[in-house]
PDB file of C-alpha atoms in Angstrom:
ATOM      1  CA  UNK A  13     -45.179-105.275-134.165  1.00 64.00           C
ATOM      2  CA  UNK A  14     -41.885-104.727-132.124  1.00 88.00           C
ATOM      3  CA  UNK A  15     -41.316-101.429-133.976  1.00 92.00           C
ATOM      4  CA  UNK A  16     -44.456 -99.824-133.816  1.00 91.00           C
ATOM      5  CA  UNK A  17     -44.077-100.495-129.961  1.00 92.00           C
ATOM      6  CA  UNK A  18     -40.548 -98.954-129.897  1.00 94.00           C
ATOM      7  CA  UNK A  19     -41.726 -96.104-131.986  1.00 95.00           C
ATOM      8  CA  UNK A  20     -44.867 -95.725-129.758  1.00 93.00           C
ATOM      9  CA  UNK A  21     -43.773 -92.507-128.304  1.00 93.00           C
ATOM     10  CA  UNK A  22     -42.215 -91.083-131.294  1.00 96.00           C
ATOM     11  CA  UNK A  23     -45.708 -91.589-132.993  1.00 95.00           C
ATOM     12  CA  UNK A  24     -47.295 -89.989-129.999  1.00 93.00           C
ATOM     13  CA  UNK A  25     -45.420 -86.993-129.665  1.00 94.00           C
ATOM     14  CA  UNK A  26     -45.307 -86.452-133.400  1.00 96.00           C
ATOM     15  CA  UNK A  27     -48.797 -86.082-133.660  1.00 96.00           C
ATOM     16  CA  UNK A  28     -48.537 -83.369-130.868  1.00 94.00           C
ATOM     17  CA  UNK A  29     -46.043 -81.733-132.846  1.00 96.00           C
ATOM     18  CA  UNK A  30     -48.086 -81.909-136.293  1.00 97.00           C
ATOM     19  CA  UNK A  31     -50.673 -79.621-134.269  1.00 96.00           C
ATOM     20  CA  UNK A  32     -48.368 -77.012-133.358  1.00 97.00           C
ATOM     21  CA  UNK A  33     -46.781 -77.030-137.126  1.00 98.00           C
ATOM     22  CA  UNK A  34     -50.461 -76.426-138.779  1.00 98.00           C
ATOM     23  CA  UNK A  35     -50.960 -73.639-136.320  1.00 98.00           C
ATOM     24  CA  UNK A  36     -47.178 -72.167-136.474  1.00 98.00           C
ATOM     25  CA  UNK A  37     -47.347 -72.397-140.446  1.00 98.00           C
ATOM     26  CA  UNK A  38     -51.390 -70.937-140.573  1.00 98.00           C
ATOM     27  CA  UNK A  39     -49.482 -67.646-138.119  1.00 98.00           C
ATOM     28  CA  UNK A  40     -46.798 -67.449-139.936  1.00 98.00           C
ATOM     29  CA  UNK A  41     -48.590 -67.715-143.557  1.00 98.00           C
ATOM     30  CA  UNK A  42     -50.633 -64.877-142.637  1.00 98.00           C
ATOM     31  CA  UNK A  43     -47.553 -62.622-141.711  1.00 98.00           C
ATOM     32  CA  UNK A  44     -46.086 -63.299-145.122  1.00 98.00           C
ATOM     33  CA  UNK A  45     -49.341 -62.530-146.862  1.00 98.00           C
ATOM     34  CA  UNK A  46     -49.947 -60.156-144.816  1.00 96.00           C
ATOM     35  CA  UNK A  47     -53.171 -60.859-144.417  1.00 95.00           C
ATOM     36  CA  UNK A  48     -55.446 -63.432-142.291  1.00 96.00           C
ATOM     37  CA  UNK A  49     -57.207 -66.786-143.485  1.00 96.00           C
ATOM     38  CA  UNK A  50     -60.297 -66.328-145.509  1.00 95.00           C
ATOM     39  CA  UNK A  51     -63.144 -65.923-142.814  1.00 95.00           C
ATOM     40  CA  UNK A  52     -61.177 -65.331-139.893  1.00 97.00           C
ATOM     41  CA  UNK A  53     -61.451 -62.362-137.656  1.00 97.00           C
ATOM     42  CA  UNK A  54     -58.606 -60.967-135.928  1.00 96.00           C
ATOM     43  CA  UNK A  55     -60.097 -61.889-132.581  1.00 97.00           C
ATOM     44  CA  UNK A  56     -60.009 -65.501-133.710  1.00 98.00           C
ATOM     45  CA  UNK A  57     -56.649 -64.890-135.097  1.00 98.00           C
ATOM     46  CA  UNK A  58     -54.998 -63.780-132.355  1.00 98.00           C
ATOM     47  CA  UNK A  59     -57.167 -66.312-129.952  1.00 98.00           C
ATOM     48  CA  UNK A  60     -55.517 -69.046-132.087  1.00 98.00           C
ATOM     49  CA  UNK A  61     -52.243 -67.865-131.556  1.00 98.00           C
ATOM     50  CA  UNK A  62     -52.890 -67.826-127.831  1.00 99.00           C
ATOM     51  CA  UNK A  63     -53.765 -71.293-127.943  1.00 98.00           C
ATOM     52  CA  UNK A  64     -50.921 -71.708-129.438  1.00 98.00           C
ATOM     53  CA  UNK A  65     -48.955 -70.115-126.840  1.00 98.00           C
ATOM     54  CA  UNK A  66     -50.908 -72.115-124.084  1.00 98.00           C
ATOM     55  CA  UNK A  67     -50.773 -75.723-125.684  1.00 97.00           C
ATOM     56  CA  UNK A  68     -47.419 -75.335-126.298  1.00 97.00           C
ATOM     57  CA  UNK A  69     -46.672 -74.256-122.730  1.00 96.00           C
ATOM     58  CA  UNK A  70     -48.656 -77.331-121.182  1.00 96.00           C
ATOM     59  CA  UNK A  71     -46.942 -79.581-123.578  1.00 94.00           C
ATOM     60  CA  UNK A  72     -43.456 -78.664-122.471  1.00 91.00           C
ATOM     61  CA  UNK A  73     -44.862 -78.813-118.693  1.00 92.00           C
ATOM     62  CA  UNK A  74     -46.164 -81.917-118.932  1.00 92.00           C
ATOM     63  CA  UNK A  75     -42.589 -82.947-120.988  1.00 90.00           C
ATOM     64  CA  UNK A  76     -40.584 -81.485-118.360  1.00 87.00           C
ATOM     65  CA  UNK A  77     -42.132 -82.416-115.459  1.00 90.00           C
ATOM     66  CA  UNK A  78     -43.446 -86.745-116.200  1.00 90.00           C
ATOM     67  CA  UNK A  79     -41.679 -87.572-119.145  1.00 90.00           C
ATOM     68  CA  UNK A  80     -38.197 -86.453-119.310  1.00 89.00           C
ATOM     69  CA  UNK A  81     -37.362 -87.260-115.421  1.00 90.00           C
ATOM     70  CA  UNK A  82     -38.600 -90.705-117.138  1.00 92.00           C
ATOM     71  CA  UNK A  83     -36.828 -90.601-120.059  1.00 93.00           C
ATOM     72  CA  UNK A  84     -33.507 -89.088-118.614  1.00 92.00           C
ATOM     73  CA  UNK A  85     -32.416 -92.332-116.355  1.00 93.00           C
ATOM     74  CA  UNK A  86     -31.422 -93.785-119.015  1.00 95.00           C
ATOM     75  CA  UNK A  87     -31.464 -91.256-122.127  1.00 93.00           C
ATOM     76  CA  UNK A  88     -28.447 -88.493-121.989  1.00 88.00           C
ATOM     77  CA  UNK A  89     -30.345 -86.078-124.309  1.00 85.00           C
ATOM     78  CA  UNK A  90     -33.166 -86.191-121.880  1.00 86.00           C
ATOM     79  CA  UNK A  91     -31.455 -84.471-119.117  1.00 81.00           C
ATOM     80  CA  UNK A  92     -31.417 -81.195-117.676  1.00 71.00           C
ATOM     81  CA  UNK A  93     -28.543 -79.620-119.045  1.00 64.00           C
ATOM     82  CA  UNK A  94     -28.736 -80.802-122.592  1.00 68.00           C
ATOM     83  CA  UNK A  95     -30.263 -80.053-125.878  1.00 71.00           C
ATOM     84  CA  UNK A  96     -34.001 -80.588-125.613  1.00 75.00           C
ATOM     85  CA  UNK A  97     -33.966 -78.811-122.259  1.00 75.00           C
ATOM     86  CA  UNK A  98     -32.111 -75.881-123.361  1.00 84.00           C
ATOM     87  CA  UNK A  99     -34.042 -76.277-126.615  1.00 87.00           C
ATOM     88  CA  UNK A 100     -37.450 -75.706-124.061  1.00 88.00           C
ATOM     89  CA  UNK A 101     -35.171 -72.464-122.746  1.00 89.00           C
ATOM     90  CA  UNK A 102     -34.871 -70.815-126.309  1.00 92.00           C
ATOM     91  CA  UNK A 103     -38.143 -71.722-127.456  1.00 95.00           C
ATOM     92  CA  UNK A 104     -40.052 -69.951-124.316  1.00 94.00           C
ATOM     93  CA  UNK A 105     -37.970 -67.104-124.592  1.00 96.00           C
ATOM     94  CA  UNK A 106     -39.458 -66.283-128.367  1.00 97.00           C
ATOM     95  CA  UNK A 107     -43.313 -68.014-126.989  1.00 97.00           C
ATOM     96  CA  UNK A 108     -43.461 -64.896-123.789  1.00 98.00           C
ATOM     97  CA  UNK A 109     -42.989 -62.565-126.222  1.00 98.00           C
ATOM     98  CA  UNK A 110     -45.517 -64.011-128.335  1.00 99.00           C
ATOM     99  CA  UNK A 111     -48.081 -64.253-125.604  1.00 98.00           C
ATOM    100  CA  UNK A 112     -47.277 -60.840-124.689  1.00 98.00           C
ATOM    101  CA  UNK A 113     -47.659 -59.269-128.291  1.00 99.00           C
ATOM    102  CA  UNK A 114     -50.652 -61.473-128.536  1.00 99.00           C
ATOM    103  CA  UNK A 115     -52.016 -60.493-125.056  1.00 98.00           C
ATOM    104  CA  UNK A 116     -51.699 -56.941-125.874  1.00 98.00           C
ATOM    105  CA  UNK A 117     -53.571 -57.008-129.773  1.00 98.00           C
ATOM    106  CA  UNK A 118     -55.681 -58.555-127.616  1.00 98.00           C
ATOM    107  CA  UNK A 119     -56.524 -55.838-124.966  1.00 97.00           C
ATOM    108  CA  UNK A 120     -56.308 -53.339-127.478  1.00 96.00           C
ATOM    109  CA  UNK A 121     -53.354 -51.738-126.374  1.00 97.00           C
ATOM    110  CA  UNK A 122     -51.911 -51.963-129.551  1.00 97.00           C
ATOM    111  CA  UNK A 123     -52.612 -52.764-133.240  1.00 97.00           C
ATOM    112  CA  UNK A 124     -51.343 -56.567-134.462  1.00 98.00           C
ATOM    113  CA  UNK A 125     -48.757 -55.823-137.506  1.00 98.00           C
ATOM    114  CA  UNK A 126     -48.024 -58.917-139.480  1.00 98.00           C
ATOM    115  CA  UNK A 127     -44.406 -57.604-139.685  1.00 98.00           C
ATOM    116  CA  UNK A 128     -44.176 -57.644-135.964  1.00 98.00           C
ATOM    117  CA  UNK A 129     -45.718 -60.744-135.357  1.00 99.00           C
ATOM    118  CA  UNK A 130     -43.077 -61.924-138.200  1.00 98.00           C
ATOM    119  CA  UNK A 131     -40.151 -60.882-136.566  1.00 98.00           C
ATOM    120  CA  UNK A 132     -41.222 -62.245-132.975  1.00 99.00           C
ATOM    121  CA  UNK A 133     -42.033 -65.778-134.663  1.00 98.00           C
ATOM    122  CA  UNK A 134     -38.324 -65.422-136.325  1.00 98.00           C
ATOM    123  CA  UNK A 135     -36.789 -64.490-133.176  1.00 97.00           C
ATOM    124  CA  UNK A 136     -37.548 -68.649-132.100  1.00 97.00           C
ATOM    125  CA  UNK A 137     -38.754 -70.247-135.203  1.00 97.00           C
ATOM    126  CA  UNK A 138     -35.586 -72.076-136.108  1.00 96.00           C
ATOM    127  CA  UNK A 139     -35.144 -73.576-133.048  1.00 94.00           C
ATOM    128  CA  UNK A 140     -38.660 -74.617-132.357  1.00 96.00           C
ATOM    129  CA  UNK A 141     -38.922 -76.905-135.669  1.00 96.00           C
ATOM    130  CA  UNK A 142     -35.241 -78.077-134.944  1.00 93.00           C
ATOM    131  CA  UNK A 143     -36.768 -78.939-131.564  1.00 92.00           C
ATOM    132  CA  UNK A 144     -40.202 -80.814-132.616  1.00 93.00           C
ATOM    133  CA  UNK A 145     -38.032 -82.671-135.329  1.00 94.00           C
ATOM    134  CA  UNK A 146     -34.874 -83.769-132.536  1.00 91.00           C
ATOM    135  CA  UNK A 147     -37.158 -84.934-130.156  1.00 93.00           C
ATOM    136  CA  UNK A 148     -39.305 -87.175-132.232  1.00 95.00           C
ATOM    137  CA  UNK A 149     -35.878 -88.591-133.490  1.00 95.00           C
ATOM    138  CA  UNK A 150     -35.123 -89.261-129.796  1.00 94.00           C
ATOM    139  CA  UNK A 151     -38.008 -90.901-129.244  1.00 96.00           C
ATOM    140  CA  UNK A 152     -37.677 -93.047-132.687  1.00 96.00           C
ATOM    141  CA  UNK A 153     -37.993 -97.071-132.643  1.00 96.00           C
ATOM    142  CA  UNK A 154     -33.989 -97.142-133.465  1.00 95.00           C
ATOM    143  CA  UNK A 155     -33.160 -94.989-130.779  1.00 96.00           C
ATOM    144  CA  UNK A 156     -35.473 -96.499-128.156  1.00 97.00           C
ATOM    145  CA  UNK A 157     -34.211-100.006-128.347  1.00 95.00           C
ATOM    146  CA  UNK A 158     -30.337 -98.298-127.702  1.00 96.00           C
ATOM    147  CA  UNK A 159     -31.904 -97.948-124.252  1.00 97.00           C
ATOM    148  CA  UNK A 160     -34.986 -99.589-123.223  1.00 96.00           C
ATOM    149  CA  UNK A 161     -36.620-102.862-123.300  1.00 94.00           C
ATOM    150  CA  UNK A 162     -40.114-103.875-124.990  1.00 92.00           C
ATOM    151  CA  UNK A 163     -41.429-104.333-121.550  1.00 92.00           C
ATOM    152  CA  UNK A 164     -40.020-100.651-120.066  1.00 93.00           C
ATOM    153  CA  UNK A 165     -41.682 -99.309-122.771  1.00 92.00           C
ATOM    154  CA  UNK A 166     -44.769-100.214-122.253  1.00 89.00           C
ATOM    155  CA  UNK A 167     -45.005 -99.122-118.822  1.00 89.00           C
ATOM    156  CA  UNK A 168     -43.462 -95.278-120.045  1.00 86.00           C
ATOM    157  CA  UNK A 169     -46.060 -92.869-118.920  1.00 76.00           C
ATOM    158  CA  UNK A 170     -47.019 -92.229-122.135  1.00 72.00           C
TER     159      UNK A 170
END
């Protein structure tokens, strides 16, 4: 019982993460194949991709803006200047372009190449699966007892 508590958030944010891994491997999948899912358009392609974009944008919000100010009084990897902040940094760098290439298939101003998409999903890829995978270590039952009490985490805003 005391672990699942600890590993609460880990559980909780892993789930999130699972979500954007289905979608980031279904994009990327279809760049390598070169070709979409069976029965879906390339509206609904690139529409899924800019969910992606979005979710992930409101997940790192929301991250940034109640949890990690949280998370951070006690938790050095939690603040500003360190890895799962700059992590955020990379990751949106690679995710504008996305939305942008996305946002522009979209419009019809130009055509969607698998080979572009590719590279623009390379340009942050790495860094984005290093991310989802450090922070749900952060947030892991062995980690969270380092700093925290059963009671504190019960009352985290998540």
């Amino acid at each position: 019982m005391e672990f699942r508590q600890f590993n609460r958030m880990a559980d909780h944010m892993d789930m999130f993460h699972s979500n954007f891994r289905i979608t980031w491997n279904m994009l990327y999948s279809a760049c390598e194949s070169q070709k979409r899912p069976k029965g879906m358009s390339i509206r609904q392609f690139i529409s899924t991709g800019q969910q992606f974009c979005h979710h992930l944008t409101v997940h790192h919000t929301i991250e940034e803006e109640h949890i990690f100010p949280v998370l951070a009084k006690k938790m050095p990897a939690f603040r500003k200047e360190l890895e799962l902040l700059t992590q955020h940094k990379q990751i949106h760098i690679g995710l504008d372009k996305l939305e942008k290439y996305l946002e522009e298939c979209s419009d019809g101003e130009r055509e969607l190449r698998m080979s572009e998409l590719k590279d623009i999903l390379d340009s942050f890829g790495k860094v984005l699966w290093q991310h989802l995978d450090d922070e749900v270590k952060q947030l892991g039952a062995e980690n969270m007892r380092k700093y925290w009490t059963a009671e504190e985490i019960r009352r985290m805003p998540m």
